PDB file of C-alpha atoms in Angstrom:
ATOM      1  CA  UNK A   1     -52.333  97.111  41.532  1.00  0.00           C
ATOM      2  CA  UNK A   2     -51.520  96.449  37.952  1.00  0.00           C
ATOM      3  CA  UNK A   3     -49.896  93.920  36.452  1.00  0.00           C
ATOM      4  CA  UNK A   4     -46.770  95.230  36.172  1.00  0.00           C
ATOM      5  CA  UNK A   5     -46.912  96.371  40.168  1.00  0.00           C
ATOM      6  CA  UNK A   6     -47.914  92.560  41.124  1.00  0.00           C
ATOM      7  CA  UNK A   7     -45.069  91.139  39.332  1.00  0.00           C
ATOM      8  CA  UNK A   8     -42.331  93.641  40.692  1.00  0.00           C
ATOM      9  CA  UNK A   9     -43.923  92.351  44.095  1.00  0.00           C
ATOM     10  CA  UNK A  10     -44.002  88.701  43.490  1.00  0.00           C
ATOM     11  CA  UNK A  11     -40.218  88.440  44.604  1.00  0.00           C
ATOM     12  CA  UNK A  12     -40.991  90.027  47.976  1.00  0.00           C
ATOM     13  CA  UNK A  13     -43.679  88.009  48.721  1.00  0.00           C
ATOM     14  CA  UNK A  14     -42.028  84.918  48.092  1.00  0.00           C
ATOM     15  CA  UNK A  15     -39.380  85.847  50.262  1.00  0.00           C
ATOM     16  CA  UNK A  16     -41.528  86.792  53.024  1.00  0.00           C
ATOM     17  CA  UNK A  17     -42.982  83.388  52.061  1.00  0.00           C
ATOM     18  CA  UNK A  18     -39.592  81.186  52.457  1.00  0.00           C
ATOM     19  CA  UNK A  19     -38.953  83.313  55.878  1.00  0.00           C
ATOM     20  CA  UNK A  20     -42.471  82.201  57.160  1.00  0.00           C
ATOM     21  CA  UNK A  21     -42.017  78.491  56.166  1.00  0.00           C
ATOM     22  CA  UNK A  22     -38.132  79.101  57.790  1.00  0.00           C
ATOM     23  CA  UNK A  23     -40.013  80.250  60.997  1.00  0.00           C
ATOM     24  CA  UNK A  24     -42.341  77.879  61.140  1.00  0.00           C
ATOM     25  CA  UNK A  25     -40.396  74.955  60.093  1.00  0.00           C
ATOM     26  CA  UNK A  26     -41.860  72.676  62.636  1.00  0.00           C
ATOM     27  CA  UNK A  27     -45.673  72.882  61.693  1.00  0.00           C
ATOM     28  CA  UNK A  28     -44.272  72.102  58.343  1.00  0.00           C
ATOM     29  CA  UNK A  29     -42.328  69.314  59.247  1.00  0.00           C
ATOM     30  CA  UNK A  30     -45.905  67.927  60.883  1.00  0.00           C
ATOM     31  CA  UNK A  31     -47.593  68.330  57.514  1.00  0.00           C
ATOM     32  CA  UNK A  32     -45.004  66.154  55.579  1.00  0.00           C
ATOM     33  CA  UNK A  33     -45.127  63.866  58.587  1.00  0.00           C
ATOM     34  CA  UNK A  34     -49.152  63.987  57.929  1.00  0.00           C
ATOM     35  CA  UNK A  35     -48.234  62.686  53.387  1.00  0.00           C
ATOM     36  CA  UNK A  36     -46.294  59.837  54.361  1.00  0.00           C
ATOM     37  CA  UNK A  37     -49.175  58.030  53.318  1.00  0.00           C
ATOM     38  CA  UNK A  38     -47.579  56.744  49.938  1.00  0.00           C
ATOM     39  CA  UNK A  39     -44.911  55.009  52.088  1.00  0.00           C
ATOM     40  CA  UNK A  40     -47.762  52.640  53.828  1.00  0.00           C
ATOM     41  CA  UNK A  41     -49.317  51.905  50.081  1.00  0.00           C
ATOM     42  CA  UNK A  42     -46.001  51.194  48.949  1.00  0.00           C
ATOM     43  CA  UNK A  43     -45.361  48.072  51.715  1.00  0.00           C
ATOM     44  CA  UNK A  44     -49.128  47.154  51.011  1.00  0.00           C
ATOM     45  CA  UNK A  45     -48.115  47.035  46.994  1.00  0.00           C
ATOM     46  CA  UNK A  46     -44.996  45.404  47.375  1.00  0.00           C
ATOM     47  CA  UNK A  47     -46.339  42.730  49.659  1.00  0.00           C
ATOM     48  CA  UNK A  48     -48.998  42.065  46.746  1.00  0.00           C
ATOM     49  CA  UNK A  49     -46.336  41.577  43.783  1.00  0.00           C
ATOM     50  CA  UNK A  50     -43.465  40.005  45.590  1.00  0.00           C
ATOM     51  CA  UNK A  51     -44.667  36.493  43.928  1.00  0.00           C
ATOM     52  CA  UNK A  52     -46.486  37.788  40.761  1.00  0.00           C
ATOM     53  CA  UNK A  53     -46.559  41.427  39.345  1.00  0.00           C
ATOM     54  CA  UNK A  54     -49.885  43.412  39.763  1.00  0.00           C
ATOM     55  CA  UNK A  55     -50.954  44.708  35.973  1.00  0.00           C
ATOM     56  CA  UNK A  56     -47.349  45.641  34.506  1.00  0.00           C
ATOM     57  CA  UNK A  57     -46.256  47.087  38.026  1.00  0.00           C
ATOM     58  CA  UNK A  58     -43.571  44.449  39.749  1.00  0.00           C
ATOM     59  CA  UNK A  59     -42.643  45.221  43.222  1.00  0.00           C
ATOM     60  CA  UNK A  60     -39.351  47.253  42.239  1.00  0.00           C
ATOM     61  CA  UNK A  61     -42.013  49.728  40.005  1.00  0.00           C
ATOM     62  CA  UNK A  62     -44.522  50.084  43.084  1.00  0.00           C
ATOM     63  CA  UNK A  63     -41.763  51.591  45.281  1.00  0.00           C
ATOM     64  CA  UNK A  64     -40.245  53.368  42.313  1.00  0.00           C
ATOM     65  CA  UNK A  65     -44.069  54.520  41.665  1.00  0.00           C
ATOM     66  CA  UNK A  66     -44.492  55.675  45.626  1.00  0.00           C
ATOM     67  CA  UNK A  67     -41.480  57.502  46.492  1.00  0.00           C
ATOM     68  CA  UNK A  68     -42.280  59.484  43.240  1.00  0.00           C
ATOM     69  CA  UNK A  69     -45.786  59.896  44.856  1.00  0.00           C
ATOM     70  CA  UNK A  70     -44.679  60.939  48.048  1.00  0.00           C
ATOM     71  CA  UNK A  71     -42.143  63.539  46.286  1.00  0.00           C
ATOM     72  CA  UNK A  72     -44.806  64.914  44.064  1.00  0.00           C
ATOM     73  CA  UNK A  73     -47.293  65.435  46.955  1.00  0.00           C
ATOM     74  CA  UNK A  74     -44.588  67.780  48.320  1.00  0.00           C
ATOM     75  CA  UNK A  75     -44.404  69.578  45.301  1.00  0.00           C
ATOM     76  CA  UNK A  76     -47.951  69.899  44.431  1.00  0.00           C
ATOM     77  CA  UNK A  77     -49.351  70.427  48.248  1.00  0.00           C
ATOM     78  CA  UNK A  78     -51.335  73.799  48.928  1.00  0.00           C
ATOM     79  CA  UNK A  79     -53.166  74.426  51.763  1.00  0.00           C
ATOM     80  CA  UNK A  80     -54.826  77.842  50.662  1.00  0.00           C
ATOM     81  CA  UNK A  81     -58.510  76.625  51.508  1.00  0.00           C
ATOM     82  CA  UNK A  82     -57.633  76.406  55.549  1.00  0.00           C
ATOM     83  CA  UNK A  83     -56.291  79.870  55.136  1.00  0.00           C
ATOM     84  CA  UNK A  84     -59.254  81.520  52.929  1.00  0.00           C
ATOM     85  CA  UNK A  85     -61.726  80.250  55.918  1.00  0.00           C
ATOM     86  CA  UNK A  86     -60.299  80.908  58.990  1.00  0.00           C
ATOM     87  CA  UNK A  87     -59.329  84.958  57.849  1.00  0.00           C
ATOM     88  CA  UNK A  88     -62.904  85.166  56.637  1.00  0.00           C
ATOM     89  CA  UNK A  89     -63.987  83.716  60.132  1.00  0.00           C
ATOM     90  CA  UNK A  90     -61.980  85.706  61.912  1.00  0.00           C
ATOM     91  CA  UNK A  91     -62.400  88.682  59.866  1.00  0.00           C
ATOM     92  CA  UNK A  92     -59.032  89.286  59.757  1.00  0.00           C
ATOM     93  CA  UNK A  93     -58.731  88.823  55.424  1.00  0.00           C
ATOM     94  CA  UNK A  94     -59.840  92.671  56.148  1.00  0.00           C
ATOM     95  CA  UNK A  95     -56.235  93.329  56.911  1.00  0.00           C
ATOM     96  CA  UNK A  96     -54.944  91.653  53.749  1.00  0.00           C
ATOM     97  CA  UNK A  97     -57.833  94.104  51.479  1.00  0.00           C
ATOM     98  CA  UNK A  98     -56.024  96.547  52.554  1.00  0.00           C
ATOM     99  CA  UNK A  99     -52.845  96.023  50.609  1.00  0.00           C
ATOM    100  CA  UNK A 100     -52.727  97.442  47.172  1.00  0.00           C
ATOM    101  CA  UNK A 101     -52.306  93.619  45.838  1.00  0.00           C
ATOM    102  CA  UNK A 102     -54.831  91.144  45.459  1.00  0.00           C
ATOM    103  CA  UNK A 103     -54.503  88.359  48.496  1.00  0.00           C
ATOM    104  CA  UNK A 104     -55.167  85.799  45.966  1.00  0.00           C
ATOM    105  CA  UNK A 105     -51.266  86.715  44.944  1.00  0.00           C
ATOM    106  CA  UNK A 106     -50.392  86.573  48.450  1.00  0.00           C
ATOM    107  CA  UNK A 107     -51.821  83.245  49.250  1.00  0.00           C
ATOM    108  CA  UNK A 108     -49.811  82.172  46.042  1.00  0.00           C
ATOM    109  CA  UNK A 109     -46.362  83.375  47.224  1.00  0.00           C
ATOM    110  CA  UNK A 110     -47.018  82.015  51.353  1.00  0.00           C
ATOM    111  CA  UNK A 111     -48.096  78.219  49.853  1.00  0.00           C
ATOM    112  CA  UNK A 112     -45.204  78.866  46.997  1.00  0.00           C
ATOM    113  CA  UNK A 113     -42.354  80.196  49.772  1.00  0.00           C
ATOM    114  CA  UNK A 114     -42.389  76.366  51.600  1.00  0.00           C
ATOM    115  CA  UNK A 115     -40.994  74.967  48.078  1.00  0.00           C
ATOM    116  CA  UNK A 116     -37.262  75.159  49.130  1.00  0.00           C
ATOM    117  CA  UNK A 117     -37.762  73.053  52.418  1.00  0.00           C
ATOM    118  CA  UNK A 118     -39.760  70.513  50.754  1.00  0.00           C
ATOM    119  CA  UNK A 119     -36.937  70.264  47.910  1.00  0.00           C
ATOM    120  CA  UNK A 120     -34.435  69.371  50.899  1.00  0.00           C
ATOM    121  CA  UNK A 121     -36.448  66.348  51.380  1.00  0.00           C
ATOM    122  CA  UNK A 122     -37.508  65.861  47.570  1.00  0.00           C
ATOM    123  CA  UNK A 123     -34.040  65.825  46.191  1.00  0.00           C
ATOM    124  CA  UNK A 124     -32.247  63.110  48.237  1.00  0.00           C
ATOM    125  CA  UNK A 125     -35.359  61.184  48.134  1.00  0.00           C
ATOM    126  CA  UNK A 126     -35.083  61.093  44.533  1.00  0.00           C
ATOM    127  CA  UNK A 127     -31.666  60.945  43.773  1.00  0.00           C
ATOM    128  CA  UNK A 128     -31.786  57.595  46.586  1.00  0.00           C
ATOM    129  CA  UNK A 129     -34.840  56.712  44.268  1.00  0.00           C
ATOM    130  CA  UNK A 130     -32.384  56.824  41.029  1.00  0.00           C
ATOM    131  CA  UNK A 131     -29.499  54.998  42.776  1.00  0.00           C
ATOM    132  CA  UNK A 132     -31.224  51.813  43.876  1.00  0.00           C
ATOM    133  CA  UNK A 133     -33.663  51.208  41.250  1.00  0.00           C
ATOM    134  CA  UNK A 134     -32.293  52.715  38.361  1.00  0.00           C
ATOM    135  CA  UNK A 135     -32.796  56.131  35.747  1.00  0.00           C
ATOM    136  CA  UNK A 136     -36.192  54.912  34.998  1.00  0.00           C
ATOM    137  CA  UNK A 137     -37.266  57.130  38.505  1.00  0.00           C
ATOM    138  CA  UNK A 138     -37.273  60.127  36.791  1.00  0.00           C
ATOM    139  CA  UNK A 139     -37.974  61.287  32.796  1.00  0.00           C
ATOM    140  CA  UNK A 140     -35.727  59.559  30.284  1.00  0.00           C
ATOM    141  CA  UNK A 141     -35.581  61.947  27.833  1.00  0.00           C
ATOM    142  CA  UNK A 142     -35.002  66.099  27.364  1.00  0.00           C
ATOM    143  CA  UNK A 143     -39.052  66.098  26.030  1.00  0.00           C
ATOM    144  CA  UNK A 144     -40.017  63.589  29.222  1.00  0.00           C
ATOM    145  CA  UNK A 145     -38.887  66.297  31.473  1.00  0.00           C
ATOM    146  CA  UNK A 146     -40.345  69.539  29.837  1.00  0.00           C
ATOM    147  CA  UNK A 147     -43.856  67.527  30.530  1.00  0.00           C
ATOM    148  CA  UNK A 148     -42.765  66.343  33.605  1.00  0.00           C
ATOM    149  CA  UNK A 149     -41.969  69.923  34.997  1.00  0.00           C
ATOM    150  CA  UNK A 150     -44.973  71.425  33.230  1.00  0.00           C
ATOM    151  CA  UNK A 151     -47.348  68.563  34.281  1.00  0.00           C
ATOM    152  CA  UNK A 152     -45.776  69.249  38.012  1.00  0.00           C
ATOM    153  CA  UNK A 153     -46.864  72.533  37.263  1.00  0.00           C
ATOM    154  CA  UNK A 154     -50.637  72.587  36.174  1.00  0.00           C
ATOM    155  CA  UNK A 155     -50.590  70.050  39.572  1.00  0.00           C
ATOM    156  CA  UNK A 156     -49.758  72.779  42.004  1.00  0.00           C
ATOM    157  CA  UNK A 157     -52.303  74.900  40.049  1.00  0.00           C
ATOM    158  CA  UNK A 158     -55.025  72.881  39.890  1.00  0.00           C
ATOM    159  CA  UNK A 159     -54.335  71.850  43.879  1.00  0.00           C
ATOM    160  CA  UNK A 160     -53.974  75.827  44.787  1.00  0.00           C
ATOM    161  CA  UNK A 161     -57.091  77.236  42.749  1.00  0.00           C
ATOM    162  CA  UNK A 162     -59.288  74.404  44.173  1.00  0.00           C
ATOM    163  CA  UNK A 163     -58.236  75.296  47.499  1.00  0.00           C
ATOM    164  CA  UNK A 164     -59.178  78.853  46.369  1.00  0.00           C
ATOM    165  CA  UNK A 165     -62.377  78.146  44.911  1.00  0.00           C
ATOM    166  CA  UNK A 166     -63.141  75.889  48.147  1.00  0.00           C
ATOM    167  CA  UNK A 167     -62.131  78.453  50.355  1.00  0.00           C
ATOM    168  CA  UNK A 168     -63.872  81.351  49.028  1.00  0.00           C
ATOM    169  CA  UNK A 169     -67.107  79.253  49.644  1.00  0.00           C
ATOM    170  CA  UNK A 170     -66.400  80.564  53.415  1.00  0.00           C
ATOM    171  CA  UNK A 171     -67.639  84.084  51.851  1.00  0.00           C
ATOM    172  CA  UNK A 172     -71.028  82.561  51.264  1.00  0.00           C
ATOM    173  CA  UNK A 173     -71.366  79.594  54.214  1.00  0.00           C
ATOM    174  CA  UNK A 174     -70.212  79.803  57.512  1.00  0.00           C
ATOM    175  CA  UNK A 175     -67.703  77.318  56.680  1.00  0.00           C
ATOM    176  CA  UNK A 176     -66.135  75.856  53.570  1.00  0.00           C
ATOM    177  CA  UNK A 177     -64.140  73.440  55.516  1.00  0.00           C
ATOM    178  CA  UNK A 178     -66.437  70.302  55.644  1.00  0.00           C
ATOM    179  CA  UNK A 179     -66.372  70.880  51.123  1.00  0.00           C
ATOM    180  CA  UNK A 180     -62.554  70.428  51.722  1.00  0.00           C
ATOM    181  CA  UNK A 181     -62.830  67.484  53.358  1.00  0.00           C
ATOM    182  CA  UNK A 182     -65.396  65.921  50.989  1.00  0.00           C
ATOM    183  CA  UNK A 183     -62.679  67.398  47.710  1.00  0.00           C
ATOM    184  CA  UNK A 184     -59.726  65.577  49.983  1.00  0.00           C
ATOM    185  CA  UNK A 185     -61.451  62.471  50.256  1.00  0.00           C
ATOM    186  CA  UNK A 186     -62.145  62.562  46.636  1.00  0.00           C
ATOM    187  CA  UNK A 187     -58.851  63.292  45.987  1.00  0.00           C
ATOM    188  CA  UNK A 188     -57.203  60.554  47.718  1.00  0.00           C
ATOM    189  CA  UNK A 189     -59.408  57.547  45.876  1.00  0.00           C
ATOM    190  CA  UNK A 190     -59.155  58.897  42.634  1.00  0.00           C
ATOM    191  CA  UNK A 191     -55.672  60.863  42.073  1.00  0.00           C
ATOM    192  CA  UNK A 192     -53.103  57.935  41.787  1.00  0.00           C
ATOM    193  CA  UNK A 193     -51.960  58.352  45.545  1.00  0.00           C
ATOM    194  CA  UNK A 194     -52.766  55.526  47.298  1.00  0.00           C
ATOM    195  CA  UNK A 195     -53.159  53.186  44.374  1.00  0.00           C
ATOM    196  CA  UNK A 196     -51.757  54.083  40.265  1.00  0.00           C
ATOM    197  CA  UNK A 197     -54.757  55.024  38.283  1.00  0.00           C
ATOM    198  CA  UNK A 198     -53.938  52.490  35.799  1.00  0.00           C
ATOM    199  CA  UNK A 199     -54.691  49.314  38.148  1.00  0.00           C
ATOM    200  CA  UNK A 200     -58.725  50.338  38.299  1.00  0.00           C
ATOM    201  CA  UNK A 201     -61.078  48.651  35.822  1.00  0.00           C
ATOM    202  CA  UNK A 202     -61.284  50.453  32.416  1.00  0.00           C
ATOM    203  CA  UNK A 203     -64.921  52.172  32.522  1.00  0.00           C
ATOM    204  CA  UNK A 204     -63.592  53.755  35.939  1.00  0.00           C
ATOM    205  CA  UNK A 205     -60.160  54.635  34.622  1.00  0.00           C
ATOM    206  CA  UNK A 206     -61.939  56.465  31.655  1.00  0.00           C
ATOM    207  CA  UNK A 207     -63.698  58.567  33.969  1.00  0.00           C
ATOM    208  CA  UNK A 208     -61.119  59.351  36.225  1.00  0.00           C
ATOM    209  CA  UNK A 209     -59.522  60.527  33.152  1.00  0.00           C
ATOM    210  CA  UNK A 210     -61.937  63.431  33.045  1.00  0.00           C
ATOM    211  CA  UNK A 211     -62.030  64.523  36.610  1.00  0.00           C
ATOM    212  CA  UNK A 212     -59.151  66.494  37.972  1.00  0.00           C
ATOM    213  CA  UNK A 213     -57.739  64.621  40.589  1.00  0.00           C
ATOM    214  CA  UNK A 214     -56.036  62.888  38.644  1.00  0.00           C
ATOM    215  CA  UNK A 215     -53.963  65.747  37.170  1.00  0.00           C
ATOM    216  CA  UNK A 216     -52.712  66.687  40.890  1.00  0.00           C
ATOM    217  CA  UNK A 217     -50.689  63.433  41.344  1.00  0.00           C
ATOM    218  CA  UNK A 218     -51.261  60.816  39.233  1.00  0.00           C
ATOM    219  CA  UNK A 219     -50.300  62.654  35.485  1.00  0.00           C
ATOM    220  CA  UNK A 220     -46.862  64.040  37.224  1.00  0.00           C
ATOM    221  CA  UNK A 221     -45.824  60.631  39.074  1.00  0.00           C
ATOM    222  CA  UNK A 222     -47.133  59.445  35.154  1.00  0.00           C
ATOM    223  CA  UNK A 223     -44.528  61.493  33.528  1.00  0.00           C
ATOM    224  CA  UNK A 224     -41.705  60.816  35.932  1.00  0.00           C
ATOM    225  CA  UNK A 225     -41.634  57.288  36.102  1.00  0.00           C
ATOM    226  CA  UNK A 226     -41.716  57.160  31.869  1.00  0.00           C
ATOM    227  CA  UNK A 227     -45.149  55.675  32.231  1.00  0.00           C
ATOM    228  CA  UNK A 228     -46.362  57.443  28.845  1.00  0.00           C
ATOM    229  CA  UNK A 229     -45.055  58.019  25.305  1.00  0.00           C
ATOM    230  CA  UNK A 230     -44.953  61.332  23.782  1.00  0.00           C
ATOM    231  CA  UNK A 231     -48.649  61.365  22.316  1.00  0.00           C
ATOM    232  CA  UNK A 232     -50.456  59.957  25.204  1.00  0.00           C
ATOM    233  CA  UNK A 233     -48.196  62.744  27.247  1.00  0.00           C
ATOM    234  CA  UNK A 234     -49.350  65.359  25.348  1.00  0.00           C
ATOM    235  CA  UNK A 235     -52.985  64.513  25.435  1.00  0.00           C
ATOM    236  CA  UNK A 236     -53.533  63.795  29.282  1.00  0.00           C
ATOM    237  CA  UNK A 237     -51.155  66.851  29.328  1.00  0.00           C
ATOM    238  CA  UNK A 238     -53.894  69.047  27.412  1.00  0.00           C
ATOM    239  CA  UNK A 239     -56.674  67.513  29.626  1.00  0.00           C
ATOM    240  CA  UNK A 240     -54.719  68.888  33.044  1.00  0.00           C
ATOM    241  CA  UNK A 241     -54.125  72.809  31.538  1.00  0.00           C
ATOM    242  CA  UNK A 242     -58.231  72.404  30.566  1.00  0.00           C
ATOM    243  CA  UNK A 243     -58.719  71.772  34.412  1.00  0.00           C
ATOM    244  CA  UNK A 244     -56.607  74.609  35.413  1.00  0.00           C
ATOM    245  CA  UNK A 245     -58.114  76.800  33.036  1.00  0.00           C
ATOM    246  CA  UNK A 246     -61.625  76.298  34.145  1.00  0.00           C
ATOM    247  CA  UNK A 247     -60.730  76.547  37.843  1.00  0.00           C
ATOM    248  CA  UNK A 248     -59.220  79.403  37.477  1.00  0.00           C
ATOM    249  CA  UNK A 249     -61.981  80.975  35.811  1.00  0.00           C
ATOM    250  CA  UNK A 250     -64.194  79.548  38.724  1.00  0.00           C
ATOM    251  CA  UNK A 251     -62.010  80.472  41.496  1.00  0.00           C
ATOM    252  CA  UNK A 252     -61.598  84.086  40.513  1.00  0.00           C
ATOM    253  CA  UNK A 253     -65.512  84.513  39.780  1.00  0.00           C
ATOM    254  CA  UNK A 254     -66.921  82.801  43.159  1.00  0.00           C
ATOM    255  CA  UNK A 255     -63.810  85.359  45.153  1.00  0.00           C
ATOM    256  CA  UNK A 256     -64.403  88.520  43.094  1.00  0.00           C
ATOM    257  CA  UNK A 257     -68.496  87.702  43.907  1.00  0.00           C
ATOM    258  CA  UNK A 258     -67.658  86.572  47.559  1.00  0.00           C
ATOM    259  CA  UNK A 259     -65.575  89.713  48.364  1.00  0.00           C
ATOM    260  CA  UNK A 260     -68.951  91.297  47.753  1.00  0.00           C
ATOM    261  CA  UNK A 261     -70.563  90.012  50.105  1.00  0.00           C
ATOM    262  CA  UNK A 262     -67.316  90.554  52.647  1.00  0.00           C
ATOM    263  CA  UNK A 263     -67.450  94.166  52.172  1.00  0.00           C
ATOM    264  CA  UNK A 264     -71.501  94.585  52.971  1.00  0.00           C
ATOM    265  CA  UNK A 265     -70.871  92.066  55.663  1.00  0.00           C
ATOM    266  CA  UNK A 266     -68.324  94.108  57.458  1.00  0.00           C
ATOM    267  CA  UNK A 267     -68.916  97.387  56.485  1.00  0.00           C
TER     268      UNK A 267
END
C-alpha cells in the first residue's frame, strides 16, 4: 500500500486498536499492575534520604522522580516483541500478509490504541504529583515541554522498534523471546527505572549515556522533572532520535529479510 493508503488507514487501525484495549481492559489492567515497580524503588529511596539527601535528590525529589517514572513507563510501554513471536509460531502473521498494509503499521496502531486507558491513570497521577509536591513535577517552561513531549516520543519509538527488531528474530530462531528477556533485564538496570541514572559513578553514567535504555525512561522522566537546561536537553535529546534512527533502520532490514524466510517457510 502506498504511503498515502497507510496514512488514510492509520485512523482505523487505531480505532480498532482503542476497541481491543476497551475489550480487553482487564489483561491491561494486569500489565500496569505488573510496572508498579517504580512505586517499591520509591519507598526504598525515600527511606535512604529521609535523614540526608542522596546526590542532589531529597526524599520529596525521589517520589516526585518515581511517580514520573511510573507515568512514563505507561506512556512509553510496547509489547510488540510477544506479538511478532507467537504469530510467527503459530503461523498465524500469514493472516496479517494478507492485508494490503504492512503489519509493522498494524502492530503500531494495536500497542498505540491502549494510550487512552493508560492516560486515565497517567493524568490524575500527575496532576496528584503537581498538587503535593509542587510545579516542578512536570516541565517549567513552553521549550521544557516541546522536549518533554518529543523526548516521550523517540521513548515509545525506541521501546516499539526494539520490540520489532527483537521480535522479528522469531523469523530466524525458533524463539526470540529469551533475547527479550535478556533486552528487559538490560533495560531495567540501566534506563533510570529503578534507580535515576545520575546516582551511578561517572565512567558508568558516561556509558549509559550511549546505550539506549536510557532514552526509553530515564531522558523523558529527565525532561519532566526540569532535571536539564536547554543545552544539555538538546544534546541527550539528539543522542535518543540517533537511537531511533538506527533501530529503525535495523528493525525494518532484519523484518523485510525475515519475511523471506516466512514465505519459503510456509509456502
Amino acid at each position: 500500500m502506498s504511503v498515502r493508503g497507510t496514512l488514510r488507514a492509520l485512523p482505523t487501525l487505531l480505532r480498532v486498536g482503542v476497541s481491543e484495549a476497551v475489550a480487553y481492559r482487564a489483561e491491561m489492567l494486569v500489565w500496569v499492575l505488573g510496572t508498579t515497580m517504580p512505586f517499591i524503588s520509591m519507598a526504598l529511596w525515600t527511606a535512604v534520604a529521609r535523614y540526608e539527601p542522596v546526590g542532589r535528590y531529597d526524599s520529596h525529589d525521589f517520589v516526585r522522580y518515581f511517580l514520573a517514572t511510573f507515568s512514563v513507563r505507561q506512556m512509553t510501554g510496547a509489547y510488540a516483541a510477544w506479538q511478532i513471536n507467537y504469530e510467527v509460531r503459530q503461523g498465524t502473521l500469514a493472516m496479517r500478509l494478507l492485508r494490503p498494509i504492512s503489519p509493522l503499521w498494524s502492530y503500531a496502531a494495536e500497542n498505540l490504541g491502549t494510550f487512552p486507558l493508560r492516560l486515565l491513570l497517567v493524568v490524575p497521577l500527575t496532576l496528584f504529583s503537581v498538587f503535593t509536591l509542587g510545579t516542578r513535577s512536570v516541565p517549567g517552561t513552553a521549550w521544557g515541554w516541546g522536549l518533554f513531549l518529543l523526548a516521550l516520543v523517540g521513548g515509545w519509538l525506541i521501546t516499539f522498534l526494539a520490540n520489532v527488531l527483537i521480535g522479528s528474530l522469531s523469523l530466524y530462531i525458533e524463539s526470540s523471546n529469551r533475547v527479550m528477556d535478556l533486552w528487559f533485564a538490560f533495560f531495567l538496570i540501566c534506563s533510570g527505572y529503578l534507580y535515576p541514572v545520575e546516582l551511578f559513578p561517572p565512567v558508568l553514567r558516561g556509558l549509559l549515556d550511549w546505550l539506549p535504555f536510557r532514552y526509553q525512561i530515564g531522558l523523558p522522566v529527565e525532561l519532566m522533572t526540569n532535571a536539564h537546561g536547554l543545552t544539555g536537553a538538546l544534546g541527550l535529546l539528539g543522542r535518543q532520535w540517533l537511537w531511533v534512527a538506527l533501530l529503525l533502520g535495523l528493525s525494518i532490514l532484519s523484518w523485510k529479510r525475515g519475511l523471506k524466510r516466512f514465505a519459503a517457510y510456509g509456502g
